Coordinates of C-alpha atoms and ligand atoms in Angstrom, one line a residue:
M23 CA 38.6 18.5 -2.5
P24 CA 35.4 20.3 -3.6
L25 CA 33.8 19.2 -6.9
L26 CA 32.5 22.0 -9.1
F27 CA 29.8 21.1 -11.6
D28 CA 30.2 23.4 -14.6
N29 CA 29.0 23.8 -18.2
V30 CA 25.4 23.1 -17.2
R31 CA 22.7 24.1 -19.7
Q32 CA 20.0 24.2 -17.0
L33 CA 20.4 23.7 -13.3
V34 CA 17.1 22.5 -11.9
T35 CA 17.4 23.2 -8.2
A36 CA 13.8 22.5 -7.0
A37 CA 14.9 24.8 -4.1
G38 CA 12.4 25.8 -1.5
P39 CA 11.1 24.6 1.8
A40 CA 12.4 21.3 3.1
R41 CA 8.9 19.7 3.1
A42 CA 6.4 18.4 0.6
R43 CA 5.1 21.1 -1.9
R44 CA 1.4 21.2 -2.1
G45 CA -1.3 22.8 -4.3
R46 CA 0.0 25.8 -6.2
E47 CA 3.5 25.5 -4.7
L48 CA 3.9 22.6 -7.2
Q49 CA 4.1 25.2 -10.0
D50 CA 7.3 26.8 -8.7
L51 CA 10.2 24.9 -10.0
E52 CA 13.5 26.9 -9.9
V53 CA 15.5 26.4 -13.1
L54 CA 18.8 28.4 -13.3
T55 CA 20.9 29.1 -16.4
D56 CA 24.5 30.3 -16.3
A57 CA 24.8 28.6 -13.0
A58 CA 27.2 26.1 -11.3
L59 CA 27.1 23.9 -8.2
V60 CA 29.7 22.9 -5.7
V61 CA 29.8 19.7 -3.7
Q62 CA 32.0 19.1 -0.6
D63 CA 32.0 16.1 1.7
G64 CA 29.0 14.6 0.0
R65 CA 26.8 17.7 0.5
I66 CA 25.9 20.6 -1.7
A67 CA 28.1 23.5 -0.6
A68 CA 27.0 26.2 -3.0
V69 CA 24.7 26.8 -6.0
G70 CA 24.5 30.0 -7.9
P71 CA 25.7 32.2 -10.8
R72 CA 28.7 30.4 -12.4
E73 CA 31.1 33.3 -12.5
A74 CA 30.8 33.9 -8.7
I75 CA 30.9 30.2 -7.9
C76 CA 34.0 29.6 -10.1
A77 CA 35.8 32.6 -8.6
A78 CA 35.0 31.4 -5.1
H79 CA 36.3 27.9 -5.7
P80 CA 39.5 28.2 -7.7
G81 CA 41.0 24.9 -6.5
A82 CA 37.9 22.7 -7.1
D83 CA 37.9 19.6 -9.3
V84 CA 35.7 20.5 -12.3
V85 CA 33.0 18.1 -13.6
D86 CA 32.2 19.2 -17.1
C87 CA 28.4 18.6 -17.5
G88 CA 28.7 19.0 -21.3
G89 CA 25.8 21.4 -21.7
R90 CA 23.3 19.0 -20.2
V91 CA 20.5 19.4 -17.6
L92 CA 21.6 18.9 -14.0
M93 CA 18.9 18.2 -11.4
P94 CA 18.2 16.5 -8.1
G95 CA 18.6 12.7 -8.3
L96 CA 15.1 11.2 -8.6
V97 CA 13.4 9.8 -5.5
D98 CA 11.5 6.6 -6.3
S99 CA 9.4 6.3 -3.2
H100 CA 7.4 3.1 -4.0
T101 CA 9.0 -0.1 -5.4
H102 CA 8.7 -3.9 -4.8
S103 CA 12.2 -4.7 -6.0
I104 CA 12.7 -8.0 -4.1
F105 CA 11.2 -10.8 -6.1
G106 CA 12.1 -13.9 -8.0
Q107 CA 10.9 -14.5 -11.6
P108 CA 8.9 -12.2 -13.8
R109 CA 5.1 -12.8 -14.3
H110 CA 4.7 -12.2 -18.0
E111 CA 2.0 -14.9 -18.4
E112 CA -0.4 -12.7 -16.4
Q113 CA 0.0 -9.9 -19.0
E114 CA -1.6 -12.1 -21.7
L115 CA -4.3 -13.4 -19.3
R116 CA -5.3 -9.8 -18.6
A117 CA -5.3 -9.0 -22.3
A118 CA -7.7 -11.9 -22.7
G119 CA -10.0 -10.4 -20.2
V120 CA -9.0 -12.0 -16.8
G121 CA -8.7 -9.2 -14.3
Y122 CA -5.9 -8.6 -11.7
M123 CA -8.0 -9.6 -8.7
E124 CA -9.4 -12.7 -10.6
I125 CA -5.8 -13.9 -11.3
A126 CA -5.2 -13.5 -7.5
R127 CA -8.4 -15.5 -6.7
R128 CA -7.0 -18.3 -8.9
G129 CA -3.9 -18.4 -6.7
G130 CA -1.7 -16.4 -9.2
G131 CA -0.6 -12.7 -8.9
I132 CA 1.1 -11.9 -5.6
H133 CA 0.6 -15.6 -4.5
S134 CA 2.7 -16.8 -7.4
S135 CA 5.5 -14.4 -6.5
V136 CA 5.2 -15.6 -2.9
R137 CA 5.6 -19.3 -3.8
D138 CA 8.6 -18.4 -5.9
L139 CA 10.3 -16.2 -3.3
R140 CA 9.9 -18.7 -0.5
A141 CA 11.8 -21.3 -2.6
R142 CA 14.8 -19.0 -3.1
S143 CA 17.7 -18.4 -0.8
E144 CA 18.8 -14.9 0.3
D145 CA 21.8 -15.1 -2.0
Q146 CA 19.6 -15.9 -5.0
L147 CA 17.3 -13.1 -4.2
Y148 CA 20.2 -10.7 -3.8
A149 CA 21.7 -11.8 -7.1
L150 CA 18.3 -11.1 -8.8
A151 CA 17.7 -7.8 -7.1
L152 CA 21.1 -6.2 -7.6
P153 CA 21.0 -5.8 -11.4
R154 CA 17.3 -4.7 -11.2
V155 CA 18.2 -2.0 -8.8
R156 CA 21.1 -1.0 -11.0
R157 CA 18.7 -0.6 -13.9
L158 CA 16.5 1.6 -11.7
M159 CA 19.6 3.7 -10.9
A160 CA 20.5 3.9 -14.5
H161 CA 17.4 6.0 -15.2
G162 CA 18.3 8.7 -12.7
T163 CA 17.2 7.4 -9.3
T164 CA 19.4 8.1 -6.3
T165 CA 17.0 7.3 -3.5
L166 CA 14.8 4.2 -3.7
E167 CA 12.2 2.8 -1.4
V168 CA 12.1 -1.0 -1.4
K169 CA 9.4 -3.1 0.1
S170 CA 9.3 -6.7 1.3
G171 CA 6.0 -8.4 0.8
Y172 CA 6.5 -11.6 -1.3
G173 CA 7.5 -13.7 1.7
L174 CA 4.5 -13.6 4.1
T175 CA 6.2 -15.8 6.7
L176 CA 8.4 -14.4 9.4
E177 CA 11.6 -16.0 7.9
D178 CA 10.8 -15.1 4.3
E179 CA 10.0 -11.5 5.2
L180 CA 13.2 -11.2 7.2
K181 CA 15.0 -12.8 4.3
S182 CA 13.7 -10.1 1.9
L183 CA 14.5 -7.3 4.3
R184 CA 18.0 -8.6 4.7
V185 CA 18.4 -8.6 0.9
I186 CA 17.6 -4.9 1.0
R187 CA 20.2 -4.3 3.7
R188 CA 22.8 -6.1 1.6
L189 CA 21.9 -4.0 -1.4
Q190 CA 22.4 -0.9 0.7
D191 CA 25.8 -2.1 1.7
A192 CA 26.7 -2.7 -1.9
L193 CA 25.3 0.4 -3.7
P194 CA 26.0 4.1 -3.4
V195 CA 22.3 5.1 -3.7
R196 CA 20.1 5.4 -0.6
L197 CA 17.6 2.6 0.0
V198 CA 14.6 3.0 2.2
P199 CA 13.3 -0.4 3.5
T200 CA 9.6 -1.0 4.0
F201 CA 8.0 -4.0 5.7
L202 CA 5.0 -5.1 3.7
G203 CA 4.1 -8.4 5.4
A204 CA 0.5 -7.3 4.9
H205 CA 0.8 -7.5 1.1
E206 CA -1.8 -10.4 1.0
I207 CA -3.3 -12.9 3.3
P208 CA -1.2 -16.0 2.5
L209 CA -3.1 -18.9 0.9
E210 CA -2.4 -21.2 3.9
Y211 CA -4.3 -18.9 6.2
R212 CA -7.5 -18.9 4.1
T213 CA -8.9 -22.2 5.2
A214 CA -9.5 -23.8 8.5
P215 CA -7.9 -24.5 10.9
R216 CA -6.0 -21.3 10.1
S217 CA -7.6 -17.9 9.6
R218 CA -6.9 -14.4 8.4
E219 CA -7.1 -13.3 12.0
E220 CA -4.3 -15.6 12.9
Y221 CA -2.1 -14.2 10.1
I222 CA -2.8 -10.6 11.3
A223 CA -1.9 -11.7 14.9
L224 CA 1.4 -13.2 13.5
L225 CA 2.1 -9.8 11.8
V226 CA 1.4 -7.8 14.9
E227 CA 2.8 -10.2 17.6
E228 CA 5.8 -11.7 15.8
M229 CA 6.8 -10.1 12.6
L230 CA 6.6 -6.4 13.5
P231 CA 8.6 -6.9 16.8
R232 CA 11.4 -8.8 15.0
V233 CA 11.6 -6.3 12.1
S234 CA 11.8 -3.5 14.6
A235 CA 14.3 -5.2 16.9
E236 CA 16.6 -6.0 13.9
R237 CA 16.1 -2.5 12.6
L238 CA 15.3 -3.9 9.2
A239 CA 12.7 -1.4 8.1
D240 CA 11.9 2.3 8.3
F241 CA 8.3 2.0 7.2
A242 CA 5.4 -0.5 7.4
D243 CA 2.8 -0.7 4.6
V244 CA -0.5 -2.5 4.1
F245 CA -2.3 -3.4 0.8
C246 CA -5.7 -2.0 1.9
E247 CA -8.1 -3.1 -0.9
P248 CA -11.5 -4.9 -1.0
G249 CA -10.6 -8.6 -1.1
V250 CA -7.1 -8.1 0.5
Y251 CA -7.0 -6.1 3.8
S252 CA -9.9 -4.1 5.0
A253 CA -9.5 -0.6 6.4
D254 CA -10.1 -1.9 10.0
E255 CA -7.4 -4.6 9.5
A256 CA -5.1 -2.0 8.1
R257 CA -5.7 0.2 11.1
T258 CA -4.8 -2.6 13.5
I259 CA -1.6 -3.5 11.7
L260 CA -0.4 0.1 11.2
G261 CA -1.4 1.0 14.7
A262 CA 0.9 -1.8 15.9
A263 CA 3.6 -0.8 13.5
R264 CA 3.7 2.7 14.9
T265 CA 4.2 1.4 18.5
Y266 CA 7.3 -0.4 17.1
G267 CA 8.7 2.9 15.9
L268 CA 7.9 2.4 12.2
Q269 CA 6.6 5.2 9.9
L270 CA 3.5 4.4 8.0
K271 CA 2.5 3.9 4.3
L272 CA -0.6 2.5 2.8
H273 CA -1.5 1.0 -0.6
A274 CA -4.7 3.0 -0.7
D275 CA -7.8 2.9 -3.0
E276 CA -5.8 1.3 -5.8
L277 CA -8.5 -0.5 -7.7
E278 CA -11.7 0.1 -5.7
T279 CA -12.7 2.7 -3.2
A280 CA -12.3 1.5 0.4
G281 CA -11.8 4.6 2.5
A282 CA -8.1 3.9 2.6
A283 CA -7.0 7.5 1.8
E284 CA -9.1 8.7 4.7
L285 CA -7.5 6.0 6.9
A286 CA -4.0 7.2 5.8
A287 CA -4.9 10.8 6.7
E288 CA -6.4 9.7 10.0
L289 CA -3.3 7.8 11.0
G290 CA -1.0 10.5 9.9
A291 CA 0.7 8.1 7.5
T292 CA 3.7 9.5 5.6
S293 CA 2.1 8.5 2.3
A294 CA -1.0 7.1 0.7
D295 CA -0.1 5.4 -2.5
H296 CA -2.0 4.5 -5.8
L297 CA -5.3 6.3 -5.3
A298 CA -6.7 5.5 -8.7
A299 CA -10.1 4.8 -7.0
V300 CA -9.9 7.5 -4.3
S301 CA -13.3 9.2 -3.5
E302 CA -13.9 12.9 -3.3
H303 CA -14.0 12.6 0.4
G304 CA -10.6 10.8 0.3
V305 CA -9.2 13.7 -1.8
K306 CA -10.3 16.2 0.8
A307 CA -8.9 14.1 3.6
L308 CA -5.5 14.0 2.0
A309 CA -5.5 17.7 1.2
G310 CA -6.1 18.4 4.9
A311 CA -3.4 16.0 6.2
G312 CA 0.3 15.9 6.1
T313 CA 0.1 12.6 4.1
V314 CA 1.8 12.6 0.7
A315 CA -0.5 11.3 -2.2
T316 CA 1.8 9.1 -4.2
L317 CA 0.6 8.4 -7.7
L318 CA 1.7 5.4 -9.8
P319 CA 0.4 5.9 -13.3
G320 CA 2.6 3.1 -14.8
T321 CA 0.6 0.6 -12.8
M322 CA -2.8 1.5 -14.3
L323 CA -1.2 1.7 -17.8
F324 CA 0.3 -1.8 -17.5
L325 CA -2.9 -3.3 -16.0
G326 CA -4.7 -1.9 -19.0
R327 CA -7.2 -0.1 -16.7
P328 CA -8.8 3.1 -17.9
Q329 CA -8.9 5.0 -14.6
Q330 CA -6.0 7.0 -13.2
A331 CA -5.6 8.8 -9.9
P332 CA -7.3 12.3 -9.9
A333 CA -4.0 14.2 -9.8
R334 CA -5.6 17.5 -10.8
A335 CA -8.3 17.3 -8.1
L336 CA -5.7 16.4 -5.5
I337 CA -3.4 19.3 -6.4
E338 CA -6.3 21.7 -6.7
A339 CA -7.6 20.6 -3.3
G340 CA -4.1 21.4 -1.9
A341 CA -2.6 17.9 -1.5
A342 CA 1.0 17.1 -1.8
V343 CA 1.5 14.8 -4.8
A344 CA 4.5 12.5 -5.4
L345 CA 5.1 10.1 -8.3
A346 CA 6.8 6.7 -8.2
S347 CA 7.4 3.7 -10.4
D348 CA 5.8 0.9 -8.3
F349 CA 8.4 -1.3 -9.8
N350 CA 7.1 -4.9 -9.3
P351 CA 6.6 -8.1 -11.2
G352 CA 2.8 -8.0 -11.4
T353 CA 1.6 -4.6 -12.1
S354 CA 4.5 -2.3 -13.0
P355 CA 7.6 -4.1 -14.3
T356 CA 9.3 -0.8 -15.5
V357 CA 12.6 0.5 -14.3
N358 CA 12.1 3.7 -16.3
F359 CA 11.1 6.4 -13.8
P360 CA 11.2 9.2 -16.5
L361 CA 8.6 7.2 -18.4
V362 CA 6.3 7.5 -15.4
L363 CA 6.8 11.3 -15.6
T364 CA 5.6 11.1 -19.2
L365 CA 2.5 9.3 -18.1
A366 CA 1.9 11.9 -15.4
V367 CA 1.9 14.7 -17.9
S368 CA -0.1 12.9 -20.6
Q369 CA -2.5 10.8 -18.4
L370 CA -2.6 12.7 -15.1
R371 CA -2.5 16.1 -16.8
M372 CA 0.3 17.4 -14.6
S373 CA 2.7 20.2 -15.7
V374 CA 6.4 19.6 -16.1
A375 CA 7.1 21.6 -12.9
E376 CA 4.6 19.4 -11.0
V377 CA 6.1 16.1 -12.2
I378 CA 9.7 17.2 -11.5
L379 CA 8.8 18.3 -8.0
A380 CA 6.6 15.2 -7.5
A381 CA 9.6 12.9 -8.4
T382 CA 12.2 14.8 -6.3
V383 CA 11.1 17.0 -3.3
N384 CA 7.8 15.2 -2.8
G385 CA 9.2 11.8 -3.4
A386 CA 11.7 12.6 -0.6
A387 CA 8.8 13.7 1.6
A388 CA 7.1 10.4 0.9
V389 CA 10.0 8.6 2.5
G390 CA 10.5 11.1 5.3
L391 CA 13.6 12.6 3.8
A392 CA 12.5 16.1 2.6
A393 CA 15.3 17.7 4.7
E394 CA 18.0 15.4 3.3
T395 CA 17.5 15.0 -0.5
G396 CA 15.2 16.0 -3.4
Q397 CA 16.5 19.5 -3.9
L398 CA 19.8 21.2 -4.9
S399 CA 20.2 23.6 -2.0
P400 CA 23.2 24.1 0.3
G401 CA 23.3 21.6 3.1
F402 CA 21.3 18.9 1.2
A403 CA 22.9 15.6 0.2
A404 CA 24.7 15.8 -3.1
D405 CA 22.3 13.5 -4.9
L406 CA 22.4 14.6 -8.5
A407 CA 21.2 13.4 -11.9
L408 CA 22.6 14.7 -15.2
F409 CA 20.3 14.1 -18.2
D410 CA 21.3 14.2 -21.8
I411 CA 18.8 17.0 -22.7
E412 CA 19.0 20.8 -23.1
D413 CA 15.7 21.7 -21.5
V414 CA 14.1 20.0 -18.5
R415 CA 10.8 19.7 -20.5
E416 CA 12.5 17.1 -22.6
L417 CA 12.7 14.7 -19.7
P418 CA 9.0 13.6 -20.0
Y419 CA 9.0 14.4 -23.7
W420 CA 11.3 11.7 -25.1
Y421 CA 9.1 9.0 -23.7
G422 CA 10.6 5.6 -23.0
D423 CA 14.1 6.8 -24.0
H424 CA 17.2 6.5 -21.8
R425 CA 18.5 10.0 -21.3
C426 CA 20.3 9.7 -18.0
H427 CA 24.0 10.5 -18.5
A428 CA 25.3 10.2 -14.9
T429 CA 24.2 10.3 -11.3
W430 CA 26.0 11.0 -8.0
A431 CA 24.7 9.9 -4.6
R432 CA 26.0 11.8 -1.6
G433 CA 28.7 13.2 -3.9
K434 CA 29.9 9.8 -5.1
P435 CA 29.5 8.6 -8.7
A436 CA 26.5 6.2 -8.8
F437 CA 25.8 5.7 -12.5
Q438 CA 27.7 6.7 -15.6
A439 CA 26.3 6.0 -19.1
T440 CA 29.0 4.0 -20.9
R441 CA 28.5 5.6 -24.3
A442 CA 26.4 8.3 -25.9
I443 CA 24.1 7.5 -28.7
A444 CA 25.0 10.1 -31.4
Ligands
NIG7 O1 1.5 -1.9 -5.9 N1 -1.1 -3.6 -5.1 C1 -0.3 -4.3 -4.5 N2 1.0 -4.4 -4.7 C2 1.6 -4.2 -6.0 C3 1.4 -5.3 -7.0 C4 2.0 -6.5 -6.5 C5 1.9 -7.7 -7.5 O2 1.0 -7.8 -8.3 O3 2.9 -8.4 -7.4 C6 1.1 -2.9 -6.6 O4 0.5 -2.7 -7.6
FE8 FE1 2.8 -1.2 -4.8

């Protein structure tokens, strides 16, 4: 039975080419009024003027959207959702002047999440991750990339990726698993007789083959940053990942410039993420490549750092910009993707059209799914979010609020607000 979404105030289709939008294309956000949408078999069957749509589907089940804004479900293309306990003590340390990398040098930061995750069973991690992912979903996300990266041993990375697989089996939203065994050099490989080279060999010779053989990840990612992995090391690891059939992502130029954006462009990575410290040369490289520049303004806000990624320069150079939450226990413990859109308008100086396309169509492109989700056009998956607002510009405006009324993933209800606040 088809489902007809009616009584929509604004129908934000984001319709257009099934690829990342770049440069000036990011200004063109299609918003329909007096429109309706039909879903059949989990796909969008029709979108258009409501009278014609209603007349053509007399037997459809009607979903009354209550005069709200219907838009593509959000695509959060960068999260680290598999972790144990929160790291609130680091927030106070940073406030007292101890920087993110200094905390890592003292054995905290990612290392502290690694110690914690290694001590937990797969069942425990699953029980922790499930409500966290549900919270992400409750803010409008219907496609979610999820990284491993707090295990850093073969077994602990496989354990994390299996948790993602179990989450996918339990949840209606689409999860995109990424192997991030190169999130850090584990502490035990920093002193003789072991070495960082040995850990990189383990990544390349044992972990990547197993992850690929068990089909546990679609992407591989590396934290390429001075003091973590160098550009040359990242090239080695991602080069190997590609031979195992994985698509590529890169944590690039997050805190300091390291030529990582250039590397992502050179390798034809699907996305280069963070970019708060990208150089002008890196901006040009991304503008000239198919790589999506994924910006994570919540991270810099939470770290209390003044610099943000140069979104305007990237867009004006012709790059494809996406936005994501970077949900993780160290640098961005927010589940509120619309809040990230607020930051993108106020801190990155992006327009509303740009932030909506960056969180839908371009988010989908950043996980290789631009032909599947991110826009409300016939043939695309029926991934929908209904927000309790009358104008799409209210989405980044009511900052920090919860406005998501309901979502559908592949035509199936994924989230429903239990009560309206009125
Ligand atoms: O995207 N930069 C590396 N990874 C995460 C932070 C991880 C952590 O601190 O736990 C990020 O910011
Ligand atoms: Fe990250």
